[in-house]
Amino acid sequence: MKPAYLLILFTIKFTVLSIGLSITNCTAQIIEATRIEISQDNNSNSNKCKSLFEVNNTLKKDPLNSNALFLRGKIKIEMGAFKGAQTDLTLALKDDKTKHRLEIFYLRGLSYYLENDFLNAISDFDSVIDLDPQHLEALWKKAQSFYFLGAYDETIIILDDITRINPDNPITWHDLGALYYKTEMLDKAKDCFTKSLILNPQLSISYNHRGIIYENQKQYSMAFDDFTRAIQYDSSYVDAYNNRGLIYMLFEDYSQAEQDFSEAILHSKDTAKEALNNRALARCILGNYEESLDDINDLIDNFPFYAKAYITRGDIKEYMHDDSGACSDWQKAAELGNLIGIQYTQSACH
């Protein structure tokens, strides 16, 4: 076994820093379906059934009553009957005199959106925007539709429009920054996250995401400060604990790193894959081999096809001078398609 491979812990520890930014992981952003109120006072199931009964009676007498079709379309969307809603709303649009034209286009677009039919959704949201160029809900949904189609440039254009219409919304600036990050425009992304924090100095997700950019730009102290602020404003922020732990690893403060990874694991609703993997590394470097192996074995038990975990376990075994065990794990990672596993197997295992 080549001695150089004792350093592999330090070559992979930052490969997990990216958390997959997206406009959907900001809990403050309203990305779910806009709530459709049938009544301002009560929206219970019994009220919906009563409303549905009433509009059905109206439509028996007048099948093309656009107001009744519009109301029934609303009810059907809330009940999850999207195809039926689309039929009703399309019929309602045949009435050129309907006063609900904008709302009908929006609701039909929303029904397509909820079915993941993003192209038809965009078409209807465009119709809304033609009628009202500053309709924020339609602009948001259009942006999100483009996002889910992978059309990030188009999404950025729309979010940029929204910032001009509503420049004081910190979430808009955050989401725009997330899209710039995805398209590798890091300085623009950082500026957007900074703008969102000027508007809301307690927006923890923007601190965390700006910290990732600082780390990418090797401004580690700035990254550390941002991850710390993210934790300050959200003491259960799993990703921020994990990311700050990685900075501690870079600073060679492995005890503090272990503590942060433990906090990430504690606050995670599910098994925190990255944090568990990273804590195993930290414990290994601290010489706590038994605990380190417990962590990584637990991770592999829960995620047997997680190639990175086999790389890590191989690293730990290498630290423990178990060359054959290390090669066995790296080979497993290679079989799972991990390039690092292939490299290590070819270079260090015979």
mmCIF file of C-alpha atoms in Angstrom:
data_model
loop_
_atom_site.group_PDB
_atom_site.id
_atom_site.type_symbol
_atom_site.label_atom_id
_atom_site.label_comp_id
_atom_site.label_asym_id
_atom_site.label_seq_id
_atom_site.Cartn_x
_atom_site.Cartn_y
_atom_site.Cartn_z
ATOM 1 C CA MET A 1 0.000 0.000 0.000
ATOM 2 C CA LYS A 2 1.344 3.387 -0.937
ATOM 3 C CA PRO A 3 1.943 5.751 2.028
ATOM 4 C CA ALA A 4 0.463 8.642 0.040
ATOM 5 C CA TYR A 5 -2.960 7.123 0.487
ATOM 6 C CA LEU A 6 -2.864 7.958 4.171
ATOM 7 C CA LEU A 7 -3.735 11.487 3.029
ATOM 8 C CA ILE A 8 -6.955 10.574 1.249
ATOM 9 C CA LEU A 9 -9.078 11.761 4.153
ATOM 10 C CA PHE A 10 -7.960 15.273 3.378
ATOM 11 C CA THR A 11 -8.611 14.987 -0.348
ATOM 12 C CA ILE A 12 -12.286 14.104 -0.105
ATOM 13 C CA LYS A 13 -13.640 15.914 2.934
ATOM 14 C CA PHE A 14 -15.008 18.886 0.983
ATOM 15 C CA THR A 15 -16.691 16.894 -1.755
ATOM 16 C CA VAL A 16 -19.881 16.864 0.308
ATOM 17 C CA LEU A 17 -20.176 20.592 0.871
ATOM 18 C CA SER A 18 -22.686 21.258 -1.881
ATOM 19 C CA ILE A 19 -26.236 20.789 -0.631
ATOM 20 C CA GLY A 20 -28.017 21.045 -3.952
ATOM 21 C CA LEU A 21 -29.401 24.539 -3.889
ATOM 22 C CA SER A 22 -32.829 24.941 -5.354
ATOM 23 C CA ILE A 23 -35.664 27.377 -5.179
ATOM 24 C CA THR A 24 -37.721 24.695 -3.511
ATOM 25 C CA ASN A 25 -35.615 24.174 -0.433
ATOM 26 C CA CYS A 26 -36.336 27.572 1.056
ATOM 27 C CA THR A 27 -39.134 26.956 3.528
ATOM 28 C CA ALA A 28 -40.167 30.596 3.544
ATOM 29 C CA GLN A 29 -40.980 30.535 -0.159
ATOM 30 C CA ILE A 30 -44.592 29.688 -0.954
ATOM 31 C CA ILE A 31 -44.077 27.062 -3.643
ATOM 32 C CA GLU A 32 -47.022 24.821 -2.969
ATOM 33 C CA ALA A 33 -50.410 25.358 -4.530
ATOM 34 C CA THR A 34 -52.013 28.633 -3.597
ATOM 35 C CA ARG A 35 -54.841 27.872 -1.211
ATOM 36 C CA ILE A 36 -58.169 28.177 -2.984
ATOM 37 C CA GLU A 37 -60.905 29.481 -0.758
ATOM 38 C CA ILE A 38 -64.463 28.543 -1.701
ATOM 39 C CA SER A 39 -65.823 30.666 1.100
ATOM 40 C CA GLN A 40 -64.182 33.434 3.062
ATOM 41 C CA ASP A 41 -65.614 32.083 6.299
ATOM 42 C CA ASN A 42 -65.419 28.303 6.034
ATOM 43 C CA ASN A 43 -63.695 25.870 3.733
ATOM 44 C CA SER A 44 -64.690 22.603 5.367
ATOM 45 C CA ASN A 45 -65.465 19.440 3.442
ATOM 46 C CA SER A 46 -69.171 19.865 4.141
ATOM 47 C CA ASN A 47 -69.059 23.375 2.731
ATOM 48 C CA LYS A 48 -67.279 22.143 -0.392
ATOM 49 C CA CYS A 49 -69.893 19.429 -0.872
ATOM 50 C CA LYS A 50 -72.664 21.963 -0.417
ATOM 51 C CA SER A 51 -71.035 24.345 -2.891
ATOM 52 C CA LEU A 52 -70.525 21.517 -5.373
ATOM 53 C CA PHE A 53 -74.173 20.504 -5.036
ATOM 54 C CA GLU A 54 -75.289 24.079 -5.688
ATOM 55 C CA VAL A 55 -73.127 24.619 -8.776
ATOM 56 C CA ASN A 56 -74.130 21.223 -10.172
ATOM 57 C CA ASN A 57 -77.777 22.247 -9.876
ATOM 58 C CA THR A 58 -77.009 25.505 -11.656
ATOM 59 C CA LEU A 59 -75.183 23.674 -14.457
ATOM 60 C CA LYS A 60 -78.066 21.245 -14.945
ATOM 61 C CA LYS A 61 -80.197 24.238 -15.887
ATOM 62 C CA ASP A 62 -77.456 26.159 -17.695
ATOM 63 C CA PRO A 63 -74.551 23.863 -18.770
ATOM 64 C CA LEU A 64 -72.453 26.777 -20.055
ATOM 65 C CA ASN A 65 -72.853 29.065 -17.050
ATOM 66 C CA SER A 66 -69.296 30.377 -16.865
ATOM 67 C CA ASN A 67 -69.533 31.497 -13.240
ATOM 68 C CA ALA A 68 -70.738 28.068 -12.114
ATOM 69 C CA LEU A 69 -68.071 26.340 -14.220
ATOM 70 C CA PHE A 70 -65.450 28.604 -12.669
ATOM 71 C CA LEU A 71 -66.622 27.812 -9.130
ATOM 72 C CA ARG A 72 -66.800 24.079 -9.839
ATOM 73 C CA GLY A 73 -63.308 24.202 -11.285
ATOM 74 C CA LYS A 74 -62.092 25.801 -8.049
ATOM 75 C CA ILE A 75 -63.719 23.091 -5.963
ATOM 76 C CA LYS A 76 -62.335 20.293 -8.117
ATOM 77 C CA ILE A 77 -58.788 21.620 -7.840
ATOM 78 C CA GLU A 78 -59.039 21.688 -4.065
ATOM 79 C CA MET A 79 -60.379 18.128 -4.159
ATOM 80 C CA GLY A 80 -57.495 17.035 -6.398
ATOM 81 C CA ALA A 81 -59.685 16.360 -9.450
ATOM 82 C CA PHE A 82 -57.394 18.244 -11.825
ATOM 83 C CA LYS A 83 -58.627 16.827 -15.139
ATOM 84 C CA GLY A 84 -62.223 17.621 -14.285
ATOM 85 C CA ALA A 85 -61.199 21.105 -13.200
ATOM 86 C CA GLN A 86 -59.397 21.682 -16.496
ATOM 87 C CA THR A 87 -62.511 20.670 -18.440
ATOM 88 C CA ASP A 88 -64.715 23.052 -16.451
ATOM 89 C CA LEU A 89 -62.287 25.958 -16.636
ATOM 90 C CA THR A 90 -61.768 25.494 -20.375
ATOM 91 C CA LEU A 91 -65.537 25.644 -20.906
ATOM 92 C CA ALA A 92 -65.722 28.744 -18.699
ATOM 93 C CA LEU A 93 -63.181 30.496 -20.939
ATOM 94 C CA LYS A 94 -65.562 30.192 -23.891
ATOM 95 C CA ASP A 95 -67.580 32.998 -22.325
ATOM 96 C CA ASP A 96 -65.796 36.083 -23.636
ATOM 97 C CA LYS A 97 -67.685 38.239 -21.149
ATOM 98 C CA THR A 98 -66.669 36.370 -17.996
ATOM 99 C CA LYS A 99 -65.239 38.618 -15.314
ATOM 100 C CA HIS A 100 -63.094 35.752 -14.001
ATOM 101 C CA ARG A 101 -60.908 35.328 -17.092
ATOM 102 C CA LEU A 102 -57.621 36.037 -15.319
ATOM 103 C CA GLU A 103 -58.463 33.767 -12.380
ATOM 104 C CA ILE A 104 -59.575 30.979 -14.714
ATOM 105 C CA PHE A 105 -56.273 31.003 -16.579
ATOM 106 C CA TYR A 106 -54.379 31.043 -13.286
ATOM 107 C CA LEU A 107 -56.347 28.181 -11.755
ATOM 108 C CA ARG A 108 -56.096 26.052 -14.875
ATOM 109 C CA GLY A 109 -52.362 26.734 -14.998
ATOM 110 C CA LEU A 110 -52.145 25.767 -11.346
ATOM 111 C CA SER A 111 -53.921 22.474 -12.044
ATOM 112 C CA TYR A 112 -51.414 21.691 -14.807
ATOM 113 C CA TYR A 113 -48.568 22.662 -12.474
ATOM 114 C CA LEU A 114 -49.822 20.282 -9.799
ATOM 115 C CA GLU A 115 -49.823 17.494 -12.393
ATOM 116 C CA ASN A 116 -46.222 18.345 -13.373
ATOM 117 C CA ASP A 117 -47.492 19.359 -16.819
ATOM 118 C CA PHE A 118 -45.228 22.386 -16.790
ATOM 119 C CA LEU A 119 -45.461 23.352 -20.471
ATOM 120 C CA ASN A 120 -49.244 23.745 -20.347
ATOM 121 C CA ALA A 121 -48.889 25.467 -16.976
ATOM 122 C CA ILE A 122 -46.473 28.013 -18.456
ATOM 123 C CA SER A 123 -48.891 28.699 -21.318
ATOM 124 C CA ASP A 124 -51.699 29.535 -18.887
ATOM 125 C CA PHE A 125 -49.468 31.592 -16.597
ATOM 126 C CA ASP A 126 -48.385 33.547 -19.681
ATOM 127 C CA SER A 127 -52.054 34.290 -20.372
ATOM 128 C CA VAL A 128 -52.395 35.624 -16.825
ATOM 129 C CA ILE A 129 -49.277 37.771 -17.206
ATOM 130 C CA ASP A 130 -50.586 39.151 -20.513
ATOM 131 C CA LEU A 131 -53.663 40.355 -18.633
ATOM 132 C CA ASP A 132 -51.684 41.543 -15.594
ATOM 133 C CA PRO A 133 -47.898 41.870 -16.123
ATOM 134 C CA GLN A 134 -47.355 42.273 -12.358
ATOM 135 C CA HIS A 135 -49.300 39.184 -11.256
ATOM 136 C CA LEU A 136 -46.748 37.871 -8.752
ATOM 137 C CA GLU A 137 -48.381 34.476 -8.172
ATOM 138 C CA ALA A 138 -48.358 33.685 -11.902
ATOM 139 C CA LEU A 139 -44.786 34.914 -12.241
ATOM 140 C CA TRP A 140 -43.683 32.713 -9.321
ATOM 141 C CA LYS A 141 -45.414 29.649 -10.723
ATOM 142 C CA LYS A 142 -44.012 30.293 -14.185
ATOM 143 C CA ALA A 143 -40.519 30.594 -12.713
ATOM 144 C CA GLN A 144 -40.955 27.370 -10.778
ATOM 145 C CA SER A 145 -42.283 25.577 -13.866
ATOM 146 C CA PHE A 146 -39.207 26.584 -15.847
ATOM 147 C CA TYR A 147 -37.045 25.527 -12.905
ATOM 148 C CA PHE A 148 -38.516 22.034 -12.811
ATOM 149 C CA LEU A 149 -37.976 21.780 -16.567
ATOM 150 C CA GLY A 150 -34.294 22.557 -15.987
ATOM 151 C CA ALA A 151 -34.568 25.862 -17.863
ATOM 152 C CA TYR A 152 -32.504 27.854 -15.376
ATOM 153 C CA ASP A 153 -31.768 30.815 -17.656
ATOM 154 C CA GLU A 154 -35.492 31.401 -18.197
ATOM 155 C CA THR A 155 -36.100 31.043 -14.469
ATOM 156 C CA ILE A 156 -33.465 33.669 -13.717
ATOM 157 C CA ILE A 157 -35.081 36.109 -16.163
ATOM 158 C CA ILE A 158 -38.458 35.756 -14.438
ATOM 159 C CA LEU A 159 -37.032 36.026 -10.928
ATOM 160 C CA ASP A 160 -35.170 39.118 -12.044
ATOM 161 C CA ASP A 161 -38.508 40.569 -13.197
ATOM 162 C CA ILE A 162 -40.029 39.747 -9.821
ATOM 163 C CA THR A 163 -37.238 41.593 -8.001
ATOM 164 C CA ARG A 164 -38.104 44.702 -10.004
ATOM 165 C CA ILE A 165 -41.818 44.376 -9.247
ATOM 166 C CA ASN A 166 -41.284 43.489 -5.595
ATOM 167 C CA PRO A 167 -37.713 44.484 -4.680
ATOM 168 C CA ASP A 168 -38.216 44.167 -0.928
ATOM 169 C CA ASN A 169 -38.887 40.421 -0.787
ATOM 170 C CA PRO A 170 -35.800 38.667 0.656
ATOM 171 C CA ILE A 171 -36.973 35.267 -0.573
ATOM 172 C CA THR A 172 -36.981 36.433 -4.177
ATOM 173 C CA TRP A 173 -33.373 37.515 -3.829
ATOM 174 C CA HIS A 174 -32.470 34.226 -2.161
ATOM 175 C CA ASP A 175 -34.077 32.182 -4.932
ATOM 176 C CA LEU A 176 -32.415 34.281 -7.614
ATOM 177 C CA GLY A 177 -29.093 33.688 -5.870
ATOM 178 C CA ALA A 178 -29.768 29.952 -5.805
ATOM 179 C CA LEU A 179 -30.299 29.949 -9.569
ATOM 180 C CA TYR A 180 -27.126 31.935 -10.164
ATOM 181 C CA TYR A 181 -25.314 29.375 -8.013
ATOM 182 C CA LYS A 182 -26.688 26.531 -10.123
ATOM 183 C CA THR A 183 -25.444 28.244 -13.267
ATOM 184 C CA GLU A 184 -22.016 28.787 -11.628
ATOM 185 C CA MET A 185 -22.305 32.582 -11.507
ATOM 186 C CA LEU A 186 -20.964 32.703 -7.975
ATOM 187 C CA ASP A 187 -20.380 36.435 -7.565
ATOM 188 C CA LYS A 188 -23.917 37.235 -8.708
ATOM 189 C CA ALA A 189 -25.254 34.527 -6.418
ATOM 190 C CA LYS A 190 -23.332 35.949 -3.473
ATOM 191 C CA ASP A 191 -24.647 39.447 -4.198
ATOM 192 C CA CYS A 192 -28.221 38.127 -4.236
ATOM 193 C CA PHE A 193 -27.807 36.292 -0.937
ATOM 194 C CA THR A 194 -26.299 39.440 0.559
ATOM 195 C CA LYS A 195 -29.259 41.488 -0.686
ATOM 196 C CA SER A 196 -31.678 38.999 0.874
ATOM 197 C CA LEU A 197 -29.824 39.324 4.190
ATOM 198 C CA ILE A 198 -29.964 43.117 4.073
ATOM 199 C CA LEU A 199 -33.739 42.783 3.779
ATOM 200 C CA ASN A 200 -33.950 40.032 6.400
ATOM 201 C CA PRO A 201 -30.828 39.742 8.599
ATOM 202 C CA GLN A 202 -32.192 36.555 10.202
ATOM 203 C CA LEU A 203 -32.715 34.507 7.029
ATOM 204 C CA SER A 204 -30.595 31.504 7.953
ATOM 205 C CA ILE A 205 -30.801 29.786 4.569
ATOM 206 C CA SER A 206 -29.145 32.753 2.863
ATOM 207 C CA TYR A 207 -26.281 32.689 5.377
ATOM 208 C CA ASN A 208 -25.762 28.991 4.737
ATOM 209 C CA HIS A 209 -25.841 29.333 0.966
ATOM 210 C CA ARG A 210 -23.589 32.388 0.939
ATOM 211 C CA GLY A 211 -21.220 30.448 3.177
ATOM 212 C CA ILE A 212 -21.012 27.720 0.547
ATOM 213 C CA ILE A 213 -19.970 30.304 -2.032
ATOM 214 C CA TYR A 214 -17.323 31.726 0.308
ATOM 215 C CA GLU A 215 -16.003 28.177 0.757
ATOM 216 C CA ASN A 216 -15.903 27.668 -3.014
ATOM 217 C CA GLN A 217 -13.900 30.887 -3.267
ATOM 218 C CA LYS A 218 -11.572 29.687 -0.471
ATOM 219 C CA GLN A 219 -12.660 32.480 1.889
ATOM 220 C CA TYR A 220 -12.907 30.021 4.747
ATOM 221 C CA SER A 221 -13.210 32.477 7.625
ATOM 222 C CA MET A 222 -16.107 34.212 5.873
ATOM 223 C CA ALA A 223 -17.725 30.837 5.236
ATOM 224 C CA PHE A 224 -17.297 29.899 8.892
ATOM 225 C CA ASP A 225 -18.928 33.144 10.023
ATOM 226 C CA ASP A 226 -21.908 32.629 7.719
ATOM 227 C CA PHE A 227 -22.479 29.038 8.820
ATOM 228 C CA THR A 228 -22.293 30.219 12.431
ATOM 229 C CA ARG A 229 -24.898 32.917 11.770
ATOM 230 C CA ALA A 230 -27.138 30.364 10.073
ATOM 231 C CA ILE A 231 -26.974 28.236 13.220
ATOM 232 C CA GLN A 232 -27.522 31.289 15.425
ATOM 233 C CA TYR A 233 -30.862 31.982 13.748
ATOM 234 C CA ASP A 234 -31.849 28.327 13.306
ATOM 235 C CA SER A 235 -30.369 26.107 15.997
ATOM 236 C CA SER A 236 -31.598 22.938 14.259
ATOM 237 C CA TYR A 237 -30.170 23.720 10.801
ATOM 238 C CA VAL A 238 -28.654 20.373 9.787
ATOM 239 C CA ASP A 239 -26.807 21.560 6.671
ATOM 240 C CA ALA A 240 -25.245 24.534 8.449
ATOM 241 C CA TYR A 241 -23.872 22.308 11.223
ATOM 242 C CA ASN A 242 -22.467 19.897 8.654
ATOM 243 C CA ASN A 243 -20.928 22.687 6.597
ATOM 244 C CA ARG A 244 -19.356 24.396 9.609
ATOM 245 C CA GLY A 245 -18.015 21.036 10.703
ATOM 246 C CA LEU A 246 -16.233 20.769 7.363
ATOM 247 C CA ILE A 247 -14.636 24.162 7.930
ATOM 248 C CA TYR A 248 -13.465 22.976 11.356
ATOM 249 C CA MET A 249 -11.945 19.972 9.563
ATOM 250 C CA LEU A 250 -10.075 22.351 7.284
ATOM 251 C CA PHE A 251 -8.864 24.275 10.343
ATOM 252 C CA GLU A 252 -7.783 20.913 11.833
ATOM 253 C CA ASP A 253 -10.059 21.424 14.842
ATOM 254 C CA TYR A 254 -11.391 17.889 14.701
ATOM 255 C CA SER A 255 -13.058 17.888 18.120
ATOM 256 C CA GLN A 256 -15.215 20.877 17.184
ATOM 257 C CA ALA A 257 -15.899 19.275 13.812
ATOM 258 C CA GLU A 258 -17.102 16.118 15.547
ATOM 259 C CA GLN A 259 -19.427 18.203 17.732
ATOM 260 C CA ASP A 260 -20.968 19.944 14.726
ATOM 261 C CA PHE A 261 -21.478 16.691 12.854
ATOM 262 C CA SER A 262 -23.107 15.260 15.982
ATOM 263 C CA GLU A 263 -25.472 18.251 16.125
ATOM 264 C CA ALA A 264 -26.380 17.710 12.470
ATOM 265 C CA ILE A 265 -27.142 14.050 13.172
ATOM 266 C CA LEU A 266 -29.143 14.950 16.287
ATOM 267 C CA HIS A 267 -31.374 17.415 14.449
ATOM 268 C CA SER A 268 -31.834 15.393 11.267
ATOM 269 C CA LYS A 269 -35.270 13.843 10.765
ATOM 270 C CA ASP A 270 -33.702 10.983 8.818
ATOM 271 C CA THR A 271 -30.226 9.491 8.801
ATOM 272 C CA ALA A 272 -27.909 12.427 8.054
ATOM 273 C CA LYS A 273 -25.744 10.697 5.460
ATOM 274 C CA GLU A 274 -23.166 13.422 4.959
ATOM 275 C CA ALA A 275 -22.840 14.272 8.649
ATOM 276 C CA LEU A 276 -22.520 10.630 9.667
ATOM 277 C CA ASN A 277 -19.874 10.087 6.997
ATOM 278 C CA ASN A 278 -18.001 13.205 8.108
ATOM 279 C CA ARG A 279 -18.186 12.368 11.814
ATOM 280 C CA ALA A 280 -16.662 8.991 11.036
ATOM 281 C CA LEU A 281 -13.749 10.795 9.377
ATOM 282 C CA ALA A 282 -13.310 13.217 12.276
ATOM 283 C CA ARG A 283 -13.370 10.419 14.839
ATOM 284 C CA CYS A 284 -10.853 8.463 12.804
ATOM 285 C CA ILE A 285 -8.425 11.384 12.738
ATOM 286 C CA LEU A 286 -8.912 11.795 16.504
ATOM 287 C CA GLY A 287 -7.934 8.154 16.911
ATOM 288 C CA ASN A 288 -11.406 6.989 17.979
ATOM 289 C CA TYR A 289 -11.377 4.086 15.547
ATOM 290 C CA GLU A 290 -14.096 2.016 17.185
ATOM 291 C CA GLU A 291 -16.590 4.903 17.203
ATOM 292 C CA SER A 292 -15.519 5.840 13.698
ATOM 293 C CA LEU A 293 -16.244 2.333 12.409
ATOM 294 C CA ASP A 294 -19.555 2.285 14.290
ATOM 295 C CA ASP A 295 -20.607 5.438 12.432
ATOM 296 C CA ILE A 296 -19.601 4.267 8.996
ATOM 297 C CA ASN A 297 -21.013 0.762 9.489
ATOM 298 C CA ASP A 298 -24.293 2.308 10.609
ATOM 299 C CA LEU A 299 -24.278 4.451 7.481
ATOM 300 C CA ILE A 300 -23.615 1.496 5.193
ATOM 301 C CA ASP A 301 -26.300 -0.574 6.932
ATOM 302 C CA ASN A 302 -28.835 2.161 6.153
ATOM 303 C CA PHE A 303 -27.485 3.028 2.701
ATOM 304 C CA PRO A 304 -25.776 -0.059 1.241
ATOM 305 C CA PHE A 305 -25.391 1.550 -2.194
ATOM 306 C CA TYR A 306 -23.843 4.789 -0.935
ATOM 307 C CA ALA A 307 -20.439 4.559 -2.623
ATOM 308 C CA LYS A 308 -18.868 7.421 -0.679
ATOM 309 C CA ALA A 309 -19.360 5.503 2.570
ATOM 310 C CA TYR A 310 -17.238 2.639 1.258
ATOM 311 C CA ILE A 311 -14.511 5.121 0.316
ATOM 312 C CA THR A 312 -14.625 6.485 3.860
ATOM 313 C CA ARG A 313 -14.559 3.059 5.473
ATOM 314 C CA GLY A 314 -11.607 2.187 3.281
ATOM 315 C CA ASP A 315 -9.889 5.368 4.456
ATOM 316 C CA ILE A 316 -10.510 4.430 8.085
ATOM 317 C CA LYS A 317 -9.160 0.922 7.571
ATOM 318 C CA GLU A 318 -6.114 2.414 5.869
ATOM 319 C CA TYR A 319 -5.561 4.565 8.959
ATOM 320 C CA MET A 320 -5.761 1.359 11.004
ATOM 321 C CA HIS A 321 -3.188 -0.301 8.686
ATOM 322 C CA ASP A 322 -5.791 -2.777 7.411
ATOM 323 C CA ASP A 323 -4.657 -2.640 3.791
ATOM 324 C CA SER A 324 -6.692 -5.582 2.541
ATOM 325 C CA GLY A 325 -9.833 -4.274 4.249
ATOM 326 C CA ALA A 326 -9.289 -0.829 2.732
ATOM 327 C CA CYS A 327 -8.876 -2.310 -0.740
ATOM 328 C CA SER A 328 -12.009 -4.398 -0.308
ATOM 329 C CA ASP A 329 -14.074 -1.295 0.482
ATOM 330 C CA TRP A 330 -12.539 0.765 -2.302
ATOM 331 C CA GLN A 331 -13.268 -2.100 -4.696
ATOM 332 C CA LYS A 332 -16.903 -2.053 -3.564
ATOM 333 C CA ALA A 333 -17.045 1.702 -4.220
ATOM 334 C CA ALA A 334 -15.538 1.096 -7.658
ATOM 335 C CA GLU A 335 -18.198 -1.535 -8.386
ATOM 336 C CA LEU A 336 -20.815 1.094 -7.530
ATOM 337 C CA GLY A 337 -19.274 3.384 -10.149
ATOM 338 C CA ASN A 338 -17.344 5.709 -7.841
ATOM 339 C CA LEU A 339 -14.366 7.180 -9.692
ATOM 340 C CA ILE A 340 -12.304 7.632 -6.525
ATOM 341 C CA GLY A 341 -12.808 3.968 -5.736
ATOM 342 C CA ILE A 342 -11.618 3.030 -9.209
ATOM 343 C CA GLN A 343 -8.568 5.288 -8.854
ATOM 344 C CA TYR A 344 -7.592 3.941 -5.443
ATOM 345 C CA THR A 345 -8.131 0.334 -6.470
ATOM 346 C CA GLN A 346 -5.995 0.699 -9.570
ATOM 347 C CA SER A 347 -3.222 2.676 -7.873
ATOM 348 C CA ALA A 348 -2.938 1.170 -4.401
ATOM 349 C CA CYS A 349 -4.398 -2.323 -4.443
ATOM 350 C CA HIS A 350 -2.691 -5.389 -5.904
#
